[in-house]
PDB file of C-alpha atoms in Angstrom:
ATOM      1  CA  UNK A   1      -7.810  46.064   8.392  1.00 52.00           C
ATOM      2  CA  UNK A   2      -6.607  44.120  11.386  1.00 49.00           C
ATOM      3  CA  UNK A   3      -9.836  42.657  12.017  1.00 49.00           C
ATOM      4  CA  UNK A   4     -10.104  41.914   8.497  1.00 45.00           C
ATOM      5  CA  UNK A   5      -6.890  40.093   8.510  1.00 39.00           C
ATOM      6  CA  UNK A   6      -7.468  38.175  11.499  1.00 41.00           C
ATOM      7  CA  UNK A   7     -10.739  36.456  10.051  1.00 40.00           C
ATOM      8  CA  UNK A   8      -8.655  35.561   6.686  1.00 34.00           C
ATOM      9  CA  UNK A   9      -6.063  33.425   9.048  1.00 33.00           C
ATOM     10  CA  UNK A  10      -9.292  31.811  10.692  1.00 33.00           C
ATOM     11  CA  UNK A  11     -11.093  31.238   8.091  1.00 32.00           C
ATOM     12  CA  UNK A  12      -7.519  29.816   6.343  1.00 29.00           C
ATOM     13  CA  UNK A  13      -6.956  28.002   9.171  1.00 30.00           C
ATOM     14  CA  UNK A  14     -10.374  26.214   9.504  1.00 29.00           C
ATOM     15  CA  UNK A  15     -10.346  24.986   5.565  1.00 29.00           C
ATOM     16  CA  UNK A  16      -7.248  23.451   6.090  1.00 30.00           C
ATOM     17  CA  UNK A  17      -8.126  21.489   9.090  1.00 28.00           C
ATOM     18  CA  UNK A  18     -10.865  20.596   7.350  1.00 29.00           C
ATOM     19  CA  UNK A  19      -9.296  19.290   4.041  1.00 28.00           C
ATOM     20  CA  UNK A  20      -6.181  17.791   6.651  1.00 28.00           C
ATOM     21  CA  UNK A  21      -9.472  16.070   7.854  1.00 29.00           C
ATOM     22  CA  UNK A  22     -11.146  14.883   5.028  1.00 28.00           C
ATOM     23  CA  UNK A  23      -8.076  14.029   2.953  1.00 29.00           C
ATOM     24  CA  UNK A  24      -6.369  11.840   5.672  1.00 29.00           C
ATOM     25  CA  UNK A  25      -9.158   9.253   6.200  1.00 31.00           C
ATOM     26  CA  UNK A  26      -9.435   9.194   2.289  1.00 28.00           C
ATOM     27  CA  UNK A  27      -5.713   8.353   1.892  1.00 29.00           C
ATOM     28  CA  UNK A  28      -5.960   5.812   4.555  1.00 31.00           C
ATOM     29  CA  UNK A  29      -8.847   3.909   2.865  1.00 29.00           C
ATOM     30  CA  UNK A  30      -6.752   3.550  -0.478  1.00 28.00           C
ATOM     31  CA  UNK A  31      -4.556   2.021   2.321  1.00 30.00           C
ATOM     32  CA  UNK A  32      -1.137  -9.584  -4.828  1.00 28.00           C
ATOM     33  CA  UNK A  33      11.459 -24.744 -11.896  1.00 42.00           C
ATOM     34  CA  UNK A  34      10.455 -21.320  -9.754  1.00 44.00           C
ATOM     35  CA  UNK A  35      13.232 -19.996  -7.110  1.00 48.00           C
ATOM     36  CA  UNK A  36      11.997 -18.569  -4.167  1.00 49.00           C
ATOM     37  CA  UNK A  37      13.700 -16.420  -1.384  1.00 50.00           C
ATOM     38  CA  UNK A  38      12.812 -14.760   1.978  1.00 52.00           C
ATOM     39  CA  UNK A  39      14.182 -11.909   4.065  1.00 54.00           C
ATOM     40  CA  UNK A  40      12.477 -11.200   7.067  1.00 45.00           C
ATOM     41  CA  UNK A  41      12.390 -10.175  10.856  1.00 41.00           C
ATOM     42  CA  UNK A  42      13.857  -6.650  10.331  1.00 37.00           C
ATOM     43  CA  UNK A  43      13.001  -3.969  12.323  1.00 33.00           C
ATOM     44  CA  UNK A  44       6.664   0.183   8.644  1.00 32.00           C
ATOM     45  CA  UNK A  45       5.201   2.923   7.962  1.00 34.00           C
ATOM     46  CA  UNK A  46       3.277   4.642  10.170  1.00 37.00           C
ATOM     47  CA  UNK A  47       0.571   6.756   8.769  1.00 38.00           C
ATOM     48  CA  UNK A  48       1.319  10.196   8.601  1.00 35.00           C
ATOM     49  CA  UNK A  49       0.583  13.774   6.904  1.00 35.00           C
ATOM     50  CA  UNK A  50       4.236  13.182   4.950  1.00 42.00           C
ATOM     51  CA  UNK A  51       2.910   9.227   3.392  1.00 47.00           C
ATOM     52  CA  UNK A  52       0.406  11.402   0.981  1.00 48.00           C
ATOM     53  CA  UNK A  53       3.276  12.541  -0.862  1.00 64.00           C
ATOM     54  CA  UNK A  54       5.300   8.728  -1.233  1.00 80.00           C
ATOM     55  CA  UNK A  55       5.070   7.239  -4.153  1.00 88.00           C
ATOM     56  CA  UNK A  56       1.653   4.725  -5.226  1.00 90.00           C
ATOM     57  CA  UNK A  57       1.235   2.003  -7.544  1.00 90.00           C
ATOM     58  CA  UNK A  58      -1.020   0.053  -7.720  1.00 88.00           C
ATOM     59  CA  UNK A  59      -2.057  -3.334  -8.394  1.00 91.00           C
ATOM     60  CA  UNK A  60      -2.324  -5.666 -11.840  1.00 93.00           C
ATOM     61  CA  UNK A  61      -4.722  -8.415 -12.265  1.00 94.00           C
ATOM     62  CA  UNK A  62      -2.126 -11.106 -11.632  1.00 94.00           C
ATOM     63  CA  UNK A  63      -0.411  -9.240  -8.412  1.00 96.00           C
ATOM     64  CA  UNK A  64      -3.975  -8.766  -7.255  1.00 97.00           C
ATOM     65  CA  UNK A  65      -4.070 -12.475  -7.270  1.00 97.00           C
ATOM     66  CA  UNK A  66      -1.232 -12.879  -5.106  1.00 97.00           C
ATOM     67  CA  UNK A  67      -2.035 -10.686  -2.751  1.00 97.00           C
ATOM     68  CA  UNK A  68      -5.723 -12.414  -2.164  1.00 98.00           C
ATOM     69  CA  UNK A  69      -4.141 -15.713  -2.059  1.00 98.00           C
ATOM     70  CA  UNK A  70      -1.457 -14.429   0.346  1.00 98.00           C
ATOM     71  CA  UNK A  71      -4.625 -13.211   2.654  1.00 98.00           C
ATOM     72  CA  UNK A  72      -6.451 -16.496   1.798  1.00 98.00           C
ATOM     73  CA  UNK A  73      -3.689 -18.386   3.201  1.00 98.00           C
ATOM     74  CA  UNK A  74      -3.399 -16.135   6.423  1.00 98.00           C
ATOM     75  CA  UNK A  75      -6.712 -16.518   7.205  1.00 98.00           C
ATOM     76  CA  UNK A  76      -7.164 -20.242   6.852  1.00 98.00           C
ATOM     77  CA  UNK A  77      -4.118 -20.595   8.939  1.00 98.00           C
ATOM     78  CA  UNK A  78      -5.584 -17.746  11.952  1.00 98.00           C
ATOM     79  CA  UNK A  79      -3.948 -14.542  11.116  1.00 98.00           C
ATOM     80  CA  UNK A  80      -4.792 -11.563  10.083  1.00 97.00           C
ATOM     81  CA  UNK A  81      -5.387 -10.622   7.075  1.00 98.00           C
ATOM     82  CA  UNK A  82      -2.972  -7.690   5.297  1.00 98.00           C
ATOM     83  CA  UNK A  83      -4.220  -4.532   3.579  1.00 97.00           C
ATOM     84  CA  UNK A  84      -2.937  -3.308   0.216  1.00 95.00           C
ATOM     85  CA  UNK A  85      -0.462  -0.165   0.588  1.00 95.00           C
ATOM     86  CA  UNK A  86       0.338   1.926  -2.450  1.00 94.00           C
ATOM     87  CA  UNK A  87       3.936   2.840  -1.978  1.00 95.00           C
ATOM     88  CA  UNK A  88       5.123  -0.989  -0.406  1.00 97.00           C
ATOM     89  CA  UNK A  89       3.248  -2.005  -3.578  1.00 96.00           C
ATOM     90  CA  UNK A  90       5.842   0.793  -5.185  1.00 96.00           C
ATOM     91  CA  UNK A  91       8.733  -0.383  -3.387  1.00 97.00           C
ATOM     92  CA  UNK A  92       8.119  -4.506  -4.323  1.00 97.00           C
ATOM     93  CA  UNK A  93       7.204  -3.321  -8.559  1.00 97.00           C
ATOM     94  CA  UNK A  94      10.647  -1.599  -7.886  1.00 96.00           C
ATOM     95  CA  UNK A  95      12.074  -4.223  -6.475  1.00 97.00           C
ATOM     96  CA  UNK A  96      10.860  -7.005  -9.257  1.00 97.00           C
ATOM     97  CA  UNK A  97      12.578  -4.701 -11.972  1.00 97.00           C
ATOM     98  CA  UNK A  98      16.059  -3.933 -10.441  1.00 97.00           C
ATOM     99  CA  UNK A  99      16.043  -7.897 -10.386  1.00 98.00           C
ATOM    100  CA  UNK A 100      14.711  -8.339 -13.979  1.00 97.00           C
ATOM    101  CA  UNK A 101      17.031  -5.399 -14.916  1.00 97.00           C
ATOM    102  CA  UNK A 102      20.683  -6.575 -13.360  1.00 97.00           C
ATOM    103  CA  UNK A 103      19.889 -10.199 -13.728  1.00 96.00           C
ATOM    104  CA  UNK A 104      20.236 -11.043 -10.864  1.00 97.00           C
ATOM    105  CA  UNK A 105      18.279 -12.793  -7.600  1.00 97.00           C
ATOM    106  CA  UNK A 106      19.099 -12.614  -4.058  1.00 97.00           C
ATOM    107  CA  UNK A 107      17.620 -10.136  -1.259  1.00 97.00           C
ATOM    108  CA  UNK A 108      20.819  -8.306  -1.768  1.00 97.00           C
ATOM    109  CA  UNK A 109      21.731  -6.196  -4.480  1.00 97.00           C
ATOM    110  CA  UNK A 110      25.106  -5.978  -6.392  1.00 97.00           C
ATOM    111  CA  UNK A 111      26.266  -3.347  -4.108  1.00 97.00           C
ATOM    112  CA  UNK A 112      24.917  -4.823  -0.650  1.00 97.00           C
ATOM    113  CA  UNK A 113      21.932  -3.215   0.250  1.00 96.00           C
ATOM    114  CA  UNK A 114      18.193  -4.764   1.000  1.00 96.00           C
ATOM    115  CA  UNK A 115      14.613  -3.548   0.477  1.00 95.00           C
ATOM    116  CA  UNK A 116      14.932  -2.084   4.089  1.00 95.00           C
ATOM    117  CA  UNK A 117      17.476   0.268   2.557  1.00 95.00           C
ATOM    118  CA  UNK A 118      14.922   0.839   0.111  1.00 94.00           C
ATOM    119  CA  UNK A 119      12.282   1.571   2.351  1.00 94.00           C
ATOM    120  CA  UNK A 120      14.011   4.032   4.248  1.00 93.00           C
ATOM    121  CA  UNK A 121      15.042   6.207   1.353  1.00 93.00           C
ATOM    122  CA  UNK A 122      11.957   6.567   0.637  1.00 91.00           C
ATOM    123  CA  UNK A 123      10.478   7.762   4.345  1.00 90.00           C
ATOM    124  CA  UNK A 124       9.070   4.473   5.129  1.00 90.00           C
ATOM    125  CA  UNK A 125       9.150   3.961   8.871  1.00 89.00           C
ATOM    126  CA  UNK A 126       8.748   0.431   9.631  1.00 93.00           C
ATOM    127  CA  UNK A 127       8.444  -1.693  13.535  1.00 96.00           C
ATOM    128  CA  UNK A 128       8.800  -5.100  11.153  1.00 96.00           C
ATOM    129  CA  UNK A 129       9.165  -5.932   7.690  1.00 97.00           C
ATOM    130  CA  UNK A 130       9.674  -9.233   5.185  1.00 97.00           C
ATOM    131  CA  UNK A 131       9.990  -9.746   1.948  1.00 98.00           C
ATOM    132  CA  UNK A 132       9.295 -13.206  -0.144  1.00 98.00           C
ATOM    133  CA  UNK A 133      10.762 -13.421  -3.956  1.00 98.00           C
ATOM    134  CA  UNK A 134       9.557 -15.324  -6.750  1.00 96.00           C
ATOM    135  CA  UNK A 135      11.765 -16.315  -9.752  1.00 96.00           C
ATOM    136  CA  UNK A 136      10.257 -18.092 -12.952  1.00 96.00           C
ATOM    137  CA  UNK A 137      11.279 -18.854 -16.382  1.00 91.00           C
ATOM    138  CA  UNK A 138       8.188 -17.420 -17.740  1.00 82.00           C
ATOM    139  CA  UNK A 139       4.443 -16.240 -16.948  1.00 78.00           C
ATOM    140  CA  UNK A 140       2.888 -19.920 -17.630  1.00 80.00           C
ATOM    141  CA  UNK A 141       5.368 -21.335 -14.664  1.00 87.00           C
ATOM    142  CA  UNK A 142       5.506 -18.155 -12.482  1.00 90.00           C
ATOM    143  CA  UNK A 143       1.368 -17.938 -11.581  1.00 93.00           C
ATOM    144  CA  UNK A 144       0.314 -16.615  -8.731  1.00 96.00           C
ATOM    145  CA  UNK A 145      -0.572 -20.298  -7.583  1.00 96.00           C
ATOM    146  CA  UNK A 146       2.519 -21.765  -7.853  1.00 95.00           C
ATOM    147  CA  UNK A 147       4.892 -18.817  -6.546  1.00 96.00           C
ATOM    148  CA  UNK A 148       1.998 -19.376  -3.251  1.00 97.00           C
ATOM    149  CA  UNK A 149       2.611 -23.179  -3.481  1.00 96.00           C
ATOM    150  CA  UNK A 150       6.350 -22.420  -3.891  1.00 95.00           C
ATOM    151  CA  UNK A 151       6.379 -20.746  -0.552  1.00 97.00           C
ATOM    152  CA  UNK A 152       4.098 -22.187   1.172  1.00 97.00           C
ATOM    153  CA  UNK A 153       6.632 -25.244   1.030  1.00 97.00           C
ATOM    154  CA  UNK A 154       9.258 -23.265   2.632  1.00 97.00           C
ATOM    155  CA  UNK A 155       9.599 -23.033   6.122  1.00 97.00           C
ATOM    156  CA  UNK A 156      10.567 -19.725   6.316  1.00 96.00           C
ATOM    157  CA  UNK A 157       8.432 -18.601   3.122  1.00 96.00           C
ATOM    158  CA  UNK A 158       5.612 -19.861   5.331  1.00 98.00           C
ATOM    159  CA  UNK A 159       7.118 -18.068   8.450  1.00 97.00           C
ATOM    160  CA  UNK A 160       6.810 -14.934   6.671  1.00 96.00           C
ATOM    161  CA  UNK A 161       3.443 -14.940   4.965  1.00 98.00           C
ATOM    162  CA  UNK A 162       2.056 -16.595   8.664  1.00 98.00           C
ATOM    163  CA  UNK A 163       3.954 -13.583  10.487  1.00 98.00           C
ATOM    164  CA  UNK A 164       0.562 -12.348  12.480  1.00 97.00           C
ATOM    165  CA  UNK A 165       2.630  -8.638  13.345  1.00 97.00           C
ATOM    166  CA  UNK A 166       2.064  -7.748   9.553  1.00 98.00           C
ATOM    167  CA  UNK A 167      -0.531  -5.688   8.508  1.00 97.00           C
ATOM    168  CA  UNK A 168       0.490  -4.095   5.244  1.00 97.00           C
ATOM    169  CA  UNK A 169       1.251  -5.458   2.104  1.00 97.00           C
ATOM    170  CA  UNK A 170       2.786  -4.583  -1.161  1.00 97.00           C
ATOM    171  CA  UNK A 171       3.081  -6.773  -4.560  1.00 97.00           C
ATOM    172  CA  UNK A 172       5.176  -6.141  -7.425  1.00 97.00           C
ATOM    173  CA  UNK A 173       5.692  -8.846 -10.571  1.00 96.00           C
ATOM    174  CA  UNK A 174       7.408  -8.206 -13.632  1.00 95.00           C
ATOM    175  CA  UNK A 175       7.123  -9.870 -16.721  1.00 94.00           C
ATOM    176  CA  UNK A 176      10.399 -10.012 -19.020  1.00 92.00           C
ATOM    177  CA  UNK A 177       8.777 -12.589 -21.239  1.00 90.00           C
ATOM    178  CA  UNK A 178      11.678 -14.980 -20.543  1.00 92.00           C
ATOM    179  CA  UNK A 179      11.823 -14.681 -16.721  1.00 95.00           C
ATOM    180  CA  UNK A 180       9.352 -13.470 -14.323  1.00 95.00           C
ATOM    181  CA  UNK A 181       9.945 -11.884 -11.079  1.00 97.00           C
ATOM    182  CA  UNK A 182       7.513 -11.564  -7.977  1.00 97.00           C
ATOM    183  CA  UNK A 183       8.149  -9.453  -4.604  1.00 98.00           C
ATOM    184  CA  UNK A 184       5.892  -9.180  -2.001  1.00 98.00           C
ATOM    185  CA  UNK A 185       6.749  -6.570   1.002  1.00 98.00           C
ATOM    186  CA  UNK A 186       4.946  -7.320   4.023  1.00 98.00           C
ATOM    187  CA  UNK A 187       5.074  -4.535   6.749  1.00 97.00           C
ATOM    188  CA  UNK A 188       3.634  -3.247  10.408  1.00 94.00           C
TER     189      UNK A 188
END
């Protein structure tokens, strides 16, 4: 019975090493007048067993946009490009709403806090993180191409999408009809 027992718990043992195996590098490969604002420089994730049970989203057509201009733009200007991450992407589309929701547009909300306090409630370790916003009166004015053009004319826009220690990114744009709001979360 003993012996029996014993080569249950190995044989337990082994299959979950080997899913913990399998599912981990699968997870990792899964791993886009207008107002613009920046937050950035503040002390991401770093992968681990817990990240598989975060929050995903993932991306839309016109977010996907964003984010390959966004690596477009890195890589013409020498930096690295960013890879998309399911729960940033999450964190921005959560982001967008709140600001769509409670009318308002800043990097702070109404009661003080910042997408870093957002992050952390949510488990997301972080070395650096940014954000860039995007504020337009409606989808033909708020395109991808003009939020980039919008930032790219900011110096610290710029500073942010350039920032070479960033190698995640997450993209979230809402569509109110009247107003649209973009928020990219850049993270390493």
């Amino acid at each position: 019975m003993k012996k029996n027992i014993k080569n249950i718990l190995i044989i337990t043992f082994s299959t979950a090493v080997l899913l913990f195996e399998i599912f981990i590098p699968l997870r990792a490969s899964f791993s886009k007048t207008i107002m613009v604002s920046v937050l950035n420089n503040t002390p991401y994730q770093q992968a681990v067993a817990s990240d598989i049970l975060k929050p995903q989203a993932f991306l839309n057509d016109y977010e996907m946009r964003l984010e390959d201009l966004i690596n477009k733009y890195r890589i013409e200007n020498g930096v690295n490009a960013v890879k998309f991450d399911g729960t940033l992407t999450f964190i921005a589309k959560i982001r967008s709403q709140d600001l769509i929701d409670r009318n308002y547009f800043s990097h702070y909300t109404p009661e003080g806090t910042t997408v870093f306090n957002l992050l952390r409630s949510y488990g997301i370790n972080f070395i650096t993180a940014g954000e860039n916003l995007a504020n337009a009166g409606s989808i033909d004015v708020g395109t991808p191409e003009a939020f980039m053009e919008a930032w790219s004319n900011s110096p610290s826009h710029r500073a942010n999408m350039l920032k070479g220690d960033y190698n995640y990114i997450g993209v979230g744009m809402v569509d109110q009809g009247d107003r649209i709001v973009a928020t990219i979360i850049f993270a390493a």
